[in-house]
Amino acid sequence: MSSYERDDVYIDGGWRRSAGGVIEVDSAVTGEIIGRIPDGTADDVKAAVAAARAAFPGWSQTPVGVRLDALAQLAKKLDERSDELTRLISTEVGTPWRVSAPVQVDQPRRVLDSYRDLMTDFPLEEQIGQSAVLREPIGVVAAITAWNFPLQQVIGKVGAALVTGCTVVVKPSEVAPLSAFVVADILDEIGLPPGVFNLVSGRGKTVGEELVGHPDVDMVTFTGSTTAGRRIGEVAARTVKRVALELGGKSANVILDDADLARAVKVGVANCFTNTGQVCTAWTRMLVPRKHLGEVEDLVRARLATYTLGDPLDPATTMGPLASAAQRERVREYIRVGIAEGANLIYGGLEEPKDVPAGFFVTPTAFSNVRQDMRIAREEIFGPVLSILPYDTEDEAITMANDSEYGLAGAVWSADSDRAYRVARQIRTGAVDINGSFFNVLAPFGGYKQSGNGRELGHHGLTEFYELKSVQRAPTEA
């Protein structure tokens, strides 16, 4: 891919030069520089927030139909540029084309469609006694996004902000920012009123901190690490603004003793290793009945042996590289930790993958006989590493699933759907899939505990972007 050069940030309806430096964007496939973006400054943030604040009164009063039309145009133009976006994200992040096309690019468009459908009859007013309870747009939204699903993050947050009548300033991840600039190009082409959408690229310690702490930002919606989420909560508290955080995860895949082991392992492995394990909801802890441990190990080895590592743009590739050199070293360190802790390495490890490009590749790795107190069972690795933990009773499995500082997602497998549902109800996470169910863009997405607060997607996600106002009418005098 040729170099993707962007010299400007997008503020107040136009592109303008930043006084900051330059951030180089690397290819996950080769490690070579594929693009350059501005390293934005505090002054860029102040200008963007001022533009968003000035645009808010007009945009918040714009008829819903106009806002719905803007989302329709955005969805259409994303579709027209889907091949470009797929190639761009696969190169930035390392996602294989077969996953990147339906998940990285098509799913964001489906999210926009869901927002449009929901807003056609979204209740913005209800009567409670003598009070009219109104939903009003919260104001200026700072959207700070992650690098693992860069377009999904931007579209999910920006689409919700725009359709509810908020204005927005986006800071994309500096690791995979290029698709966000494509979104800015599209919204500029659509011709939104100046200041409604703004984009300032840069680093978290400069652009991110300035955005979160700015007194004219009414809401921060952030996806990223729990460590960064804690810092955002701390800074945002100084100005008492709303914060929606979607953070880390260490999700448990609970396979009960009556489950179809072959199917549960097949889907569980696919979930854990999708996007090279760079997924916050990945089922990275596989909890299995002790009596079936050997069979599960064999099934896991057999599944991982089918994986083809290589260029994500090659249709034959089933697992691409990690997104960066830093991420590769993080994952390799956790593999070292797992070995040192005494877990049973049943596949992969530290050996360099053979016959792959010069990118940030790691061999898919699985550990068995993992204990709950091991770091590989407790900490988010964010890479292609699976921990298999044996249990003896159903109650023990539930306790193990909940023994985590995280609570984002999980899964339960059983031949008895009522039993699976009963177990799922006891798992303290924001989402649980039963027997391989599919992701639902209309359902609320978010976590318990240190996986965050607030929700995205569906009508529950849209409500995050509103304030509630009660207007009381005095009784009419006789």
Short mmCIF file of C-alpha atoms in Angstrom, two decimals:
data_model
loop_
_atom_site.label_atom_id
_atom_site.label_comp_id
_atom_site.label_asym_id
_atom_site.label_seq_id
_atom_site.Cartn_x
_atom_site.Cartn_y
_atom_site.Cartn_z
CA MET A 1 0.00 0.00 0.00
CA SER A 2 1.29 3.45 -0.86
CA SER A 3 1.80 5.96 1.92
CA TYR A 4 -1.35 7.63 3.22
CA GLU A 5 -0.42 11.21 4.07
CA ARG A 6 -2.70 13.53 6.07
CA ASP A 7 -1.37 16.94 7.02
CA ASP A 8 -4.49 18.51 8.54
CA VAL A 9 -7.02 18.05 11.31
CA TYR A 10 -10.72 18.63 10.66
CA ILE A 11 -12.23 21.53 12.63
CA ASP A 12 -15.30 23.72 12.13
CA GLY A 13 -16.23 22.29 8.74
CA GLY A 14 -12.81 22.34 7.11
CA TRP A 15 -9.28 20.95 7.09
CA ARG A 16 -6.64 23.05 8.81
CA ARG A 17 -2.94 22.63 9.46
CA SER A 18 -1.90 21.58 12.95
CA ALA A 19 1.07 23.20 14.63
CA GLY A 20 2.05 19.86 16.12
CA GLY A 21 4.38 17.23 14.83
CA VAL A 22 3.78 14.09 12.81
CA ILE A 23 2.77 10.56 13.86
CA GLU A 24 3.91 7.73 11.62
CA VAL A 25 1.48 4.85 11.07
CA ASP A 26 3.00 1.41 10.57
CA SER A 27 1.74 -1.54 8.58
CA ALA A 28 0.99 -4.51 10.82
CA VAL A 29 1.96 -6.73 7.90
CA THR A 30 5.44 -5.43 7.12
CA GLY A 31 6.25 -2.91 9.84
CA GLU A 32 6.83 -0.29 7.15
CA ILE A 33 5.40 3.22 7.38
CA ILE A 34 2.10 3.39 5.46
CA GLY A 35 0.90 6.80 6.54
CA ARG A 36 1.47 9.98 8.49
CA ILE A 37 -1.05 12.02 10.46
CA PRO A 38 -0.86 15.21 12.54
CA ASP A 39 0.20 14.93 16.16
CA GLY A 40 -2.45 17.37 17.35
CA THR A 41 -2.03 20.01 20.03
CA ALA A 42 -4.01 21.45 22.92
CA ASP A 43 -4.80 24.46 20.72
CA ASP A 44 -6.31 22.11 18.10
CA VAL A 45 -8.53 20.61 20.79
CA LYS A 46 -9.62 24.01 22.07
CA ALA A 47 -10.54 25.12 18.56
CA ALA A 48 -12.45 21.89 17.88
CA VAL A 49 -14.39 22.06 21.15
CA ALA A 50 -15.21 25.72 20.57
CA ALA A 51 -16.53 24.86 17.11
CA ALA A 52 -18.59 21.97 18.47
CA ARG A 53 -19.99 24.17 21.26
CA ALA A 54 -20.99 26.87 18.79
CA ALA A 55 -22.65 24.34 16.48
CA PHE A 56 -24.59 22.54 19.20
CA PRO A 57 -27.64 24.83 19.55
CA GLY A 58 -28.42 24.65 15.85
CA TRP A 59 -27.71 20.94 15.39
CA SER A 60 -29.66 19.93 18.50
CA GLN A 61 -32.72 21.69 17.08
CA THR A 62 -32.32 20.26 13.59
CA PRO A 63 -35.27 18.01 12.68
CA VAL A 64 -34.61 14.35 13.32
CA GLY A 65 -35.31 13.59 9.65
CA VAL A 66 -32.36 15.74 8.59
CA ARG A 67 -30.05 13.92 10.98
CA LEU A 68 -31.35 10.55 9.79
CA ASP A 69 -30.61 11.58 6.21
CA ALA A 70 -27.02 12.45 7.18
CA LEU A 71 -26.56 8.93 8.61
CA ALA A 72 -28.09 7.42 5.46
CA GLN A 73 -25.62 9.32 3.28
CA LEU A 74 -22.74 8.28 5.53
CA ALA A 75 -23.79 4.62 5.30
CA LYS A 76 -24.08 4.81 1.52
CA LYS A 77 -20.66 6.35 1.08
CA LEU A 78 -19.06 3.86 3.46
CA ASP A 79 -20.50 1.13 1.27
CA GLU A 80 -19.07 2.77 -1.85
CA ARG A 81 -15.61 2.81 -0.24
CA SER A 82 -15.84 -0.58 1.46
CA ASP A 83 -12.96 -2.18 -0.49
CA GLU A 84 -10.67 0.75 0.27
CA LEU A 85 -11.59 0.66 3.96
CA THR A 86 -11.17 -3.10 4.19
CA ARG A 87 -7.70 -2.92 2.67
CA LEU A 88 -6.76 0.03 4.87
CA ILE A 89 -7.86 -1.58 8.14
CA SER A 90 -6.41 -4.98 7.26
CA THR A 91 -3.07 -3.28 6.65
CA GLU A 92 -3.20 -1.09 9.77
CA VAL A 93 -4.49 -3.68 12.23
CA GLY A 94 -3.64 -7.02 10.62
CA THR A 95 -7.21 -8.32 10.40
CA PRO A 96 -7.59 -10.96 7.66
CA TRP A 97 -9.69 -9.80 4.72
CA ARG A 98 -12.27 -12.54 5.36
CA VAL A 99 -12.93 -10.97 8.78
CA SER A 100 -12.20 -7.36 7.95
CA ALA A 101 -14.81 -7.09 5.21
CA PRO A 102 -17.85 -8.33 7.19
CA VAL A 103 -16.81 -7.20 10.69
CA GLN A 104 -14.51 -4.20 10.38
CA VAL A 105 -16.42 -2.52 7.53
CA ASP A 106 -19.89 -3.99 6.98
CA GLN A 107 -20.89 -4.09 10.64
CA PRO A 108 -20.38 -0.35 11.22
CA ARG A 109 -22.76 0.31 8.35
CA ARG A 110 -25.32 -2.00 9.97
CA VAL A 111 -24.94 -0.02 13.18
CA LEU A 112 -25.81 3.17 11.33
CA ASP A 113 -28.86 1.46 9.86
CA SER A 114 -29.91 0.36 13.35
CA TYR A 115 -29.63 3.93 14.68
CA ARG A 116 -31.79 5.19 11.84
CA ASP A 117 -34.44 2.54 12.46
CA LEU A 118 -34.50 3.23 16.20
CA MET A 119 -34.70 7.00 15.90
CA THR A 120 -37.77 6.94 13.65
CA ASP A 121 -39.93 6.36 16.75
CA PHE A 122 -37.52 6.94 19.65
CA PRO A 123 -39.50 8.32 22.65
CA LEU A 124 -38.19 11.81 23.42
CA GLU A 125 -41.02 12.77 25.76
CA GLU A 126 -43.24 10.97 28.26
CA GLN A 127 -45.87 12.16 30.69
CA ILE A 128 -45.51 11.20 34.37
CA GLY A 129 -48.31 12.77 36.38
CA GLN A 130 -48.12 16.52 35.92
CA SER A 131 -44.53 16.26 34.62
CA ALA A 132 -43.39 16.15 31.02
CA VAL A 133 -40.12 14.19 31.03
CA LEU A 134 -37.96 15.23 28.07
CA ARG A 135 -34.86 13.71 26.53
CA GLU A 136 -32.50 16.42 25.33
CA PRO A 137 -29.12 16.00 23.61
CA ILE A 138 -26.33 16.09 26.17
CA GLY A 139 -24.14 18.52 24.21
CA VAL A 140 -20.54 18.29 23.04
CA VAL A 141 -19.22 14.71 22.96
CA ALA A 142 -15.55 13.70 22.99
CA ALA A 143 -15.19 10.32 21.26
CA ILE A 144 -11.87 8.59 21.95
CA THR A 145 -11.52 5.33 20.06
CA ALA A 146 -9.50 2.12 20.11
CA TRP A 147 -7.27 0.67 17.39
CA ASN A 148 -8.53 -2.91 17.19
CA PHE A 149 -11.84 -2.07 15.47
CA PRO A 150 -11.10 1.49 14.35
CA LEU A 151 -14.02 2.13 12.00
CA GLN A 152 -16.55 0.42 14.28
CA GLN A 153 -15.44 2.57 17.19
CA VAL A 154 -15.70 5.84 15.27
CA ILE A 155 -19.00 5.02 13.60
CA GLY A 156 -20.64 3.63 16.73
CA LYS A 157 -19.85 6.76 18.72
CA VAL A 158 -20.17 9.42 16.01
CA GLY A 159 -23.38 7.93 14.60
CA ALA A 160 -25.03 7.93 18.03
CA ALA A 161 -23.87 11.47 18.77
CA LEU A 162 -25.02 12.92 15.46
CA VAL A 163 -28.42 11.21 15.33
CA THR A 164 -29.31 12.29 18.87
CA GLY A 165 -28.45 15.94 18.14
CA CYS A 166 -25.03 16.13 19.80
CA THR A 167 -21.89 17.58 18.26
CA VAL A 168 -18.66 15.63 18.43
CA VAL A 169 -14.87 15.80 18.52
CA VAL A 170 -13.15 12.53 17.61
CA LYS A 171 -9.67 11.45 18.65
CA PRO A 172 -8.86 8.19 16.88
CA SER A 173 -6.16 5.85 18.12
CA GLU A 174 -2.77 6.82 16.75
CA VAL A 175 -2.06 3.12 16.06
CA ALA A 176 -4.83 2.77 13.45
CA PRO A 177 -6.22 6.23 12.65
CA LEU A 178 -6.47 6.20 8.87
CA SER A 179 -10.08 5.01 8.50
CA ALA A 180 -11.20 7.87 10.76
CA PHE A 181 -9.83 10.32 8.19
CA VAL A 182 -11.90 8.58 5.51
CA VAL A 183 -14.98 9.15 7.70
CA ALA A 184 -14.03 12.81 8.02
CA ASP A 185 -13.68 13.07 4.24
CA ILE A 186 -17.16 11.57 3.81
CA LEU A 187 -18.80 13.84 6.38
CA ASP A 188 -17.09 16.84 4.78
CA GLU A 189 -18.48 15.75 1.43
CA ILE A 190 -21.96 15.34 2.89
CA GLY A 191 -21.79 18.93 4.10
CA LEU A 192 -22.71 18.82 7.78
CA PRO A 193 -22.98 22.27 9.38
CA PRO A 194 -19.55 23.52 10.48
CA GLY A 195 -18.53 22.32 13.92
CA VAL A 196 -20.97 19.42 14.13
CA PHE A 197 -18.17 16.90 13.46
CA ASN A 198 -14.51 17.52 14.25
CA LEU A 199 -11.44 15.28 14.16
CA VAL A 200 -8.20 15.90 16.00
CA SER A 201 -5.59 13.16 15.75
CA GLY A 202 -2.84 12.85 18.30
CA ARG A 203 -1.68 11.12 21.43
CA GLY A 204 -3.62 10.39 24.58
CA LYS A 205 -1.40 12.43 26.87
CA THR A 206 -1.94 15.58 24.82
CA VAL A 207 -5.10 15.48 22.72
CA GLY A 208 -6.88 12.92 24.89
CA GLU A 209 -6.21 14.61 28.22
CA GLU A 210 -7.13 18.04 26.86
CA LEU A 211 -10.41 16.71 25.49
CA VAL A 212 -11.39 14.84 28.64
CA GLY A 213 -10.61 17.77 30.91
CA HIS A 214 -12.14 20.51 28.76
CA PRO A 215 -15.00 22.22 30.62
CA ASP A 216 -17.06 22.62 27.43
CA VAL A 217 -17.09 18.88 26.75
CA ASP A 218 -20.30 17.44 28.21
CA MET A 219 -19.62 13.73 27.67
CA VAL A 220 -16.66 11.46 27.03
CA THR A 221 -17.22 8.12 25.31
CA PHE A 222 -14.08 6.01 25.37
CA THR A 223 -13.06 2.52 24.28
CA GLY A 224 -9.68 1.21 25.34
CA SER A 225 -7.70 -0.23 28.22
CA THR A 226 -8.88 -0.25 31.81
CA THR A 227 -5.76 1.69 32.80
CA ALA A 228 -6.61 4.49 30.39
CA GLY A 229 -10.26 4.34 31.46
CA ARG A 230 -9.30 4.94 35.09
CA ARG A 231 -7.30 7.99 34.06
CA ILE A 232 -10.20 9.33 31.97
CA GLY A 233 -12.58 8.91 34.90
CA GLU A 234 -10.18 10.80 37.16
CA VAL A 235 -9.70 13.73 34.78
CA ALA A 236 -13.37 13.93 33.76
CA ALA A 237 -14.49 14.03 37.39
CA ARG A 238 -12.94 17.47 37.78
CA THR A 239 -15.64 18.94 35.54
CA VAL A 240 -18.37 16.43 36.51
CA LYS A 241 -19.13 15.31 32.98
CA ARG A 242 -20.73 12.08 31.84
CA VAL A 243 -18.30 9.28 31.06
CA ALA A 244 -19.11 6.09 29.13
CA LEU A 245 -16.28 3.58 29.26
CA GLU A 246 -15.90 0.31 27.34
CA LEU A 247 -12.72 -1.21 28.70
CA GLY A 248 -10.89 -4.50 29.00
CA GLY A 249 -12.10 -8.04 29.38
CA LYS A 250 -11.06 -11.56 30.39
CA SER A 251 -14.15 -13.43 29.31
CA ALA A 252 -14.94 -16.97 30.40
CA ASN A 253 -16.25 -19.60 27.98
CA VAL A 254 -18.06 -22.03 30.30
CA ILE A 255 -18.45 -25.45 28.69
CA LEU A 256 -20.81 -27.55 30.81
CA ASP A 257 -20.54 -31.32 31.09
CA ASP A 258 -23.46 -32.02 28.71
CA ALA A 259 -22.26 -29.68 25.96
CA ASP A 260 -21.32 -30.63 22.41
CA LEU A 261 -17.57 -30.44 23.05
CA ALA A 262 -16.51 -30.38 19.41
CA ARG A 263 -18.78 -27.43 18.56
CA ALA A 264 -18.09 -25.56 21.79
CA VAL A 265 -14.32 -25.80 21.26
CA LYS A 266 -14.53 -24.94 17.56
CA VAL A 267 -16.54 -21.77 18.18
CA GLY A 268 -14.63 -20.96 21.35
CA VAL A 269 -11.27 -21.10 19.62
CA ALA A 270 -12.58 -19.00 16.72
CA ASN A 271 -13.85 -16.39 19.17
CA CYS A 272 -10.61 -16.29 21.16
CA PHE A 273 -8.35 -15.95 18.11
CA THR A 274 -10.48 -13.64 15.93
CA ASN A 275 -8.52 -10.52 14.93
CA THR A 276 -5.40 -12.24 16.33
CA GLY A 277 -6.97 -12.12 19.78
CA GLN A 278 -7.15 -8.33 19.73
CA VAL A 279 -10.78 -8.25 20.85
CA CYS A 280 -11.95 -7.01 24.25
CA THR A 281 -14.79 -9.54 24.35
CA ALA A 282 -12.62 -12.55 23.40
CA TRP A 283 -13.36 -15.75 25.33
CA THR A 284 -9.78 -16.14 26.52
CA ARG A 285 -10.61 -18.41 29.48
CA MET A 286 -12.04 -21.79 28.45
CA LEU A 287 -13.60 -23.46 31.50
CA VAL A 288 -14.05 -27.21 30.98
CA PRO A 289 -15.10 -30.19 33.11
CA ARG A 290 -11.98 -31.84 34.48
CA LYS A 291 -13.09 -35.24 33.16
CA HIS A 292 -13.13 -33.83 29.60
CA LEU A 293 -9.84 -31.91 29.85
CA GLY A 294 -7.80 -34.29 27.68
CA GLU A 295 -10.46 -34.38 24.97
CA VAL A 296 -10.70 -30.58 24.96
CA GLU A 297 -6.92 -30.25 24.67
CA ASP A 298 -6.94 -32.52 21.62
CA LEU A 299 -9.76 -30.52 20.04
CA VAL A 300 -7.97 -27.22 20.67
CA ARG A 301 -4.72 -28.51 19.16
CA ALA A 302 -6.58 -29.77 16.10
CA ARG A 303 -8.34 -26.43 15.57
CA LEU A 304 -5.20 -24.33 15.96
CA ALA A 305 -3.31 -26.60 13.56
CA THR A 306 -5.71 -25.46 10.82
CA TYR A 307 -4.79 -21.79 11.20
CA THR A 308 -2.91 -20.19 8.33
CA LEU A 309 -0.78 -17.18 9.28
CA GLY A 310 0.12 -14.69 6.61
CA ASP A 311 -0.68 -11.50 4.77
CA PRO A 312 -4.20 -10.43 5.85
CA LEU A 313 -4.94 -9.38 2.26
CA ASP A 314 -4.43 -12.99 1.12
CA PRO A 315 -7.83 -14.77 1.11
CA ALA A 316 -6.15 -17.94 2.42
CA THR A 317 -4.99 -16.23 5.62
CA THR A 318 -6.99 -17.05 8.74
CA MET A 319 -4.82 -15.18 11.26
CA GLY A 320 -2.84 -12.05 10.58
CA PRO A 321 -0.19 -10.18 12.59
CA LEU A 322 -0.65 -8.14 15.73
CA ALA A 323 -1.14 -4.42 15.24
CA SER A 324 2.26 -3.19 16.43
CA ALA A 325 5.69 -4.19 17.62
CA ALA A 326 4.75 -3.14 21.16
CA GLN A 327 1.70 -5.37 21.08
CA ARG A 328 3.75 -8.32 19.82
CA GLU A 329 6.24 -7.92 22.67
CA ARG A 330 3.40 -7.65 25.20
CA VAL A 331 1.93 -10.95 24.00
CA ARG A 332 5.29 -12.71 23.92
CA GLU A 333 5.96 -11.58 27.49
CA TYR A 334 2.66 -13.13 28.63
CA ILE A 335 3.63 -16.39 26.93
CA ARG A 336 6.89 -16.29 28.89
CA VAL A 337 4.89 -15.65 32.06
CA GLY A 338 2.57 -18.58 31.37
CA ILE A 339 5.51 -20.93 30.91
CA ALA A 340 7.19 -19.61 34.06
CA GLU A 341 3.99 -19.99 36.08
CA GLY A 342 3.87 -23.67 35.24
CA ALA A 343 0.90 -23.78 32.92
CA ASN A 344 0.91 -26.66 30.44
CA LEU A 345 1.80 -25.30 26.99
CA ILE A 346 -0.19 -27.46 24.58
CA TYR A 347 0.23 -25.44 21.38
CA GLY A 348 2.37 -22.62 20.05
CA GLY A 349 4.70 -20.68 22.30
CA LEU A 350 7.66 -18.39 21.74
CA GLU A 351 8.93 -19.95 18.52
CA GLU A 352 8.75 -17.52 15.62
CA PRO A 353 6.11 -18.40 13.00
CA LYS A 354 7.64 -19.67 9.76
CA ASP A 355 6.88 -18.61 6.20
CA VAL A 356 5.15 -15.35 7.13
CA PRO A 357 5.82 -11.75 6.06
CA ALA A 358 8.04 -9.53 8.18
CA GLY A 359 5.17 -8.13 10.26
CA PHE A 360 4.25 -8.46 13.91
CA PHE A 361 3.38 -12.16 13.98
CA VAL A 362 2.98 -14.46 17.00
CA THR A 363 2.20 -18.17 16.89
CA PRO A 364 -1.32 -18.94 18.20
CA THR A 365 -0.80 -20.32 21.68
CA ALA A 366 -2.84 -22.38 24.15
CA PHE A 367 -2.14 -23.26 27.78
CA SER A 368 -3.95 -25.96 29.78
CA ASN A 369 -4.24 -26.80 33.46
CA VAL A 370 -4.20 -23.06 34.10
CA ARG A 371 -4.95 -22.00 37.68
CA GLN A 372 -7.12 -19.06 38.66
CA ASP A 373 -4.20 -17.31 40.39
CA MET A 374 -1.98 -17.29 37.27
CA ARG A 375 -1.50 -13.98 35.52
CA ILE A 376 -2.45 -15.50 32.16
CA ALA A 377 -5.84 -16.33 33.71
CA ARG A 378 -6.38 -12.92 35.29
CA GLU A 379 -4.84 -10.25 33.05
CA GLU A 380 -5.97 -9.17 29.62
CA ILE A 381 -3.33 -10.27 27.11
CA PHE A 382 -5.01 -8.91 23.97
CA GLY A 383 -3.42 -11.42 21.70
CA PRO A 384 -3.75 -15.02 20.43
CA VAL A 385 -3.39 -16.81 23.76
CA LEU A 386 -5.98 -19.19 25.22
CA SER A 387 -6.07 -20.42 28.84
CA ILE A 388 -7.90 -23.69 29.56
CA LEU A 389 -9.03 -24.06 33.17
CA PRO A 390 -10.52 -27.33 34.50
CA TYR A 391 -13.36 -27.37 37.05
CA ASP A 392 -15.23 -30.08 38.97
CA THR A 393 -18.76 -28.75 39.55
CA GLU A 394 -21.15 -26.32 37.90
CA ASP A 395 -21.06 -24.04 40.94
CA GLU A 396 -17.27 -24.00 40.79
CA ALA A 397 -17.40 -23.05 37.11
CA ILE A 398 -19.69 -20.10 37.89
CA THR A 399 -17.43 -18.98 40.74
CA MET A 400 -14.38 -19.20 38.47
CA ALA A 401 -16.10 -17.27 35.68
CA ASN A 402 -16.92 -14.47 38.13
CA ASP A 403 -13.50 -14.46 39.80
CA SER A 404 -12.21 -11.59 37.67
CA GLU A 405 -11.88 -7.84 37.92
CA TYR A 406 -13.47 -7.74 34.47
CA GLY A 407 -17.06 -8.33 33.42
CA LEU A 408 -17.49 -7.64 29.73
CA ALA A 409 -18.62 -10.84 28.01
CA GLY A 410 -18.74 -14.62 28.24
CA ALA A 411 -20.33 -17.79 26.94
CA VAL A 412 -22.14 -20.88 28.18
CA TRP A 413 -22.54 -24.20 26.37
CA SER A 414 -25.03 -26.92 27.28
CA ALA A 415 -27.37 -29.39 25.60
CA ASP A 416 -30.07 -28.02 27.93
CA SER A 417 -30.82 -24.43 26.94
CA ASP A 418 -32.69 -23.77 30.20
CA ARG A 419 -29.67 -24.91 32.17
CA ALA A 420 -27.40 -22.71 30.07
CA TYR A 421 -29.69 -19.74 30.60
CA ARG A 422 -29.73 -20.34 34.37
CA VAL A 423 -25.92 -20.37 34.42
CA ALA A 424 -25.72 -17.31 32.16
CA ARG A 425 -27.95 -15.40 34.58
CA GLN A 426 -25.35 -15.99 37.32
CA ILE A 427 -22.35 -14.73 35.32
CA ARG A 428 -21.57 -11.11 36.19
CA THR A 429 -20.85 -9.70 32.75
CA GLY A 430 -22.51 -7.30 30.36
CA ALA A 431 -23.15 -9.99 27.74
CA VAL A 432 -23.30 -13.79 27.66
CA ASP A 433 -23.69 -15.89 24.51
CA ILE A 434 -25.44 -19.25 24.78
CA ASN A 435 -24.43 -22.07 22.43
CA GLY A 436 -22.74 -19.82 19.90
CA SER A 437 -25.31 -17.06 19.46
CA PHE A 438 -24.54 -14.11 17.20
CA PHE A 439 -23.65 -10.50 18.06
CA ASN A 440 -26.75 -8.29 18.13
CA VAL A 441 -26.23 -4.63 17.18
CA LEU A 442 -29.59 -3.76 18.78
CA ALA A 443 -28.62 -5.08 22.21
CA PRO A 444 -26.74 -2.92 24.73
CA PHE A 445 -22.98 -3.45 24.73
CA GLY A 446 -20.81 -2.76 27.76
CA GLY A 447 -19.42 -4.23 30.93
CA TYR A 448 -19.65 -4.78 34.66
CA LYS A 449 -16.89 -4.06 37.17
CA GLN A 450 -13.64 -2.79 35.63
CA SER A 451 -14.83 -3.49 32.10
CA GLY A 452 -16.46 -0.08 32.20
CA ASN A 453 -19.75 1.70 32.65
CA GLY A 454 -22.47 2.89 30.33
CA ARG A 455 -23.66 1.09 27.23
CA GLU A 456 -23.27 1.40 23.46
CA LEU A 457 -25.56 0.29 20.62
CA GLY A 458 -29.32 -0.11 20.46
CA HIS A 459 -31.74 2.23 22.17
CA HIS A 460 -29.92 1.73 25.49
CA GLY A 461 -26.78 3.10 23.87
CA LEU A 462 -28.59 6.08 22.41
CA THR A 463 -29.95 7.07 25.82
CA GLU A 464 -26.36 7.71 26.97
CA PHE A 465 -26.32 10.78 24.71
CA TYR A 466 -29.36 12.41 26.32
CA GLU A 467 -30.07 14.38 29.47
CA LEU A 468 -33.45 14.03 31.19
CA LYS A 469 -35.49 17.11 32.01
CA SER A 470 -38.72 17.14 34.04
CA VAL A 471 -41.10 20.00 33.29
CA GLN A 472 -43.90 20.37 35.84
CA ARG A 473 -47.11 22.16 34.96
CA ALA A 474 -49.03 23.89 37.72
CA PRO A 475 -52.63 22.67 38.15
CA THR A 476 -55.13 24.83 36.28
CA GLU A 477 -57.05 26.95 38.73
CA ALA A 478 -60.84 26.62 38.71
#
